[in-house]
Amino acid sequence: MKNTQRRAAILAEVSASQGPVSAEEIFQRLQERFPTLALSTVYRNLERFAEDGLVEKETSPDGVFRYAGKDDHGHYLVCTQCHSRVRLHECPLSAMEEKLEEETGFSIDRHQLTLYGICPACKEREK
Ligand SMILES: [Zn+2]
Ligand SMILES: [Zn+2]
């Protein structure tokens, strides 16, 4: 099996996921199609994708890294000290978009929202 095939399969799996996925989850989903695939290969490729900006890497409070496709619509809390990211489970802006479209006549097709602060782990460390 070619490396490029694995790379493409891993990237496709991230993009096809609803929301962020961990390396283990990707590994499990690909095991049937690629029986010789190693978990370490999945990790390595995901790290490479994140470095290349193909996927978003995020840290959850449980310490597990998860990866999401770039066009995945998500909002994040970002810790300014350790740079961990927590995904918001809702989009707080969708209601506002409608109102703004009415008020301004804009057709809004995308937005970004990121909130910055200090995560609980870093706050704990500062004490
Ligand atoms: Zn932090
Ligand atoms: Zn949103």
Coordinates of C-alpha atoms and ligand atoms in Angstrom, one line a residue:
M1 CA 0.0 0.0 0.0
K2 CA 1.3 3.4 -0.9
N3 CA 1.8 6.1 1.6
T4 CA -0.1 8.6 -0.4
Q5 CA -3.1 6.4 -0.3
R6 CA -3.1 6.3 3.4
R7 CA -2.6 10.0 3.7
A8 CA -5.6 10.6 1.4
A9 CA -7.7 8.2 3.3
I10 CA -6.8 9.7 6.7
L11 CA -7.5 13.2 5.5
A12 CA -10.8 12.2 3.8
E13 CA -11.9 10.6 7.1
V14 CA -11.2 13.8 9.1
S15 CA -13.1 15.9 6.5
A16 CA -16.0 13.5 6.4
S17 CA -16.4 13.5 10.2
Q18 CA -19.1 15.5 11.9
G19 CA -16.9 17.5 14.3
P20 CA -13.4 16.8 15.6
V21 CA -12.0 13.3 15.8
S22 CA -9.1 11.7 17.6
A23 CA -6.4 9.6 16.0
E24 CA -7.8 6.5 17.7
E25 CA -11.2 7.1 16.1
I26 CA -9.7 7.6 12.7
F27 CA -7.6 4.5 13.2
Q28 CA -10.6 2.4 14.1
R29 CA -12.6 3.6 11.1
L30 CA -9.8 2.8 8.7
Q31 CA -8.8 -0.5 10.1
E32 CA -11.2 -2.5 7.9
R33 CA -10.0 -0.9 4.7
F34 CA -6.3 -0.7 5.7
P35 CA -5.6 -3.7 7.9
T36 CA -1.9 -3.0 8.0
L37 CA -2.3 0.6 9.0
A38 CA -0.6 1.5 12.4
L39 CA -1.9 3.9 14.9
S40 CA 1.4 5.7 14.9
T41 CA 1.0 6.3 11.2
V42 CA -2.3 7.9 11.8
Y43 CA -0.8 10.1 14.5
R44 CA 2.1 11.1 12.3
N45 CA -0.1 12.0 9.4
L46 CA -2.5 14.0 11.5
E47 CA 0.3 16.0 13.0
R48 CA 1.7 16.7 9.5
F49 CA -1.8 17.8 8.3
A50 CA -2.1 20.2 11.3
E51 CA 1.4 21.6 10.6
D52 CA 0.5 22.1 6.9
G53 CA -2.7 23.8 7.9
L54 CA -4.9 21.1 6.3
V55 CA -6.7 20.3 9.6
E56 CA -7.4 22.1 12.9
K57 CA -5.8 20.5 15.9
E58 CA -7.4 21.0 19.3
T59 CA -6.8 19.9 22.8
S60 CA -9.7 18.9 25.0
P61 CA -9.9 19.3 28.7
D62 CA -9.5 15.4 28.8
G63 CA -6.0 15.9 27.2
V64 CA -6.9 14.1 24.0
F65 CA -5.9 15.8 20.7
R66 CA -8.7 15.9 18.1
Y67 CA -8.6 17.0 14.6
A68 CA -11.2 18.7 12.4
G69 CA -11.4 19.6 8.8
K70 CA -10.7 23.2 7.8
D71 CA -14.2 23.9 6.5
D72 CA -15.8 22.4 9.6
H73 CA -17.9 25.2 11.1
G74 CA -16.8 25.4 14.7
H75 CA -16.2 28.0 17.4
Y76 CA -13.5 27.7 20.0
L77 CA -12.3 28.9 23.4
V78 CA -8.5 29.2 23.1
C79 CA -6.2 29.4 26.1
T80 CA -3.7 32.2 25.6
Q81 CA -1.2 30.4 27.9
C82 CA -1.1 26.7 26.8
H83 CA -2.9 27.2 23.4
S84 CA -5.4 24.4 24.1
R85 CA -8.7 24.7 22.3
V86 CA -12.1 23.8 23.4
R87 CA -14.9 23.6 20.9
L88 CA -18.3 25.2 21.6
H89 CA -21.1 22.8 20.9
E90 CA -23.4 25.4 19.6
C91 CA -23.2 28.3 17.1
P92 CA -24.2 31.4 19.1
L93 CA -24.3 33.5 15.9
S94 CA -26.9 31.8 13.7
A95 CA -29.8 33.7 15.1
M96 CA -27.9 37.0 14.9
E97 CA -27.1 36.3 11.2
E98 CA -30.8 36.4 10.2
K99 CA -31.4 39.6 12.1
L100 CA -28.3 41.2 10.6
E101 CA -29.3 40.2 7.1
E102 CA -32.7 41.8 7.6
E103 CA -31.1 45.0 9.0
T104 CA -28.2 45.4 6.6
G105 CA -29.3 43.6 3.4
F106 CA -26.2 41.5 3.5
S107 CA -26.3 37.9 2.5
I108 CA -24.1 36.3 5.1
D109 CA -22.4 33.1 4.1
R110 CA -19.8 32.5 6.8
H111 CA -18.4 33.9 10.0
Q112 CA -15.6 33.2 12.5
L113 CA -15.8 33.4 16.3
T114 CA -13.0 32.6 18.7
L115 CA -12.9 33.4 22.4
Y116 CA -9.6 33.8 24.2
G117 CA -8.8 33.4 27.9
I118 CA -7.2 31.2 30.5
C119 CA -8.2 27.5 30.7
P120 CA -9.0 25.8 34.0
A121 CA -5.7 23.8 34.0
C122 CA -3.6 27.0 33.6
K123 CA -5.6 28.8 36.3
E124 CA -5.0 25.9 38.6
R125 CA -1.3 26.1 37.9
E126 CA -1.2 29.8 38.7
K127 CA -2.5 29.3 42.2
Ligands
ZN1 ZN -4.2 26.7 29.3
ZN2 ZN -21.1 29.8 13.9

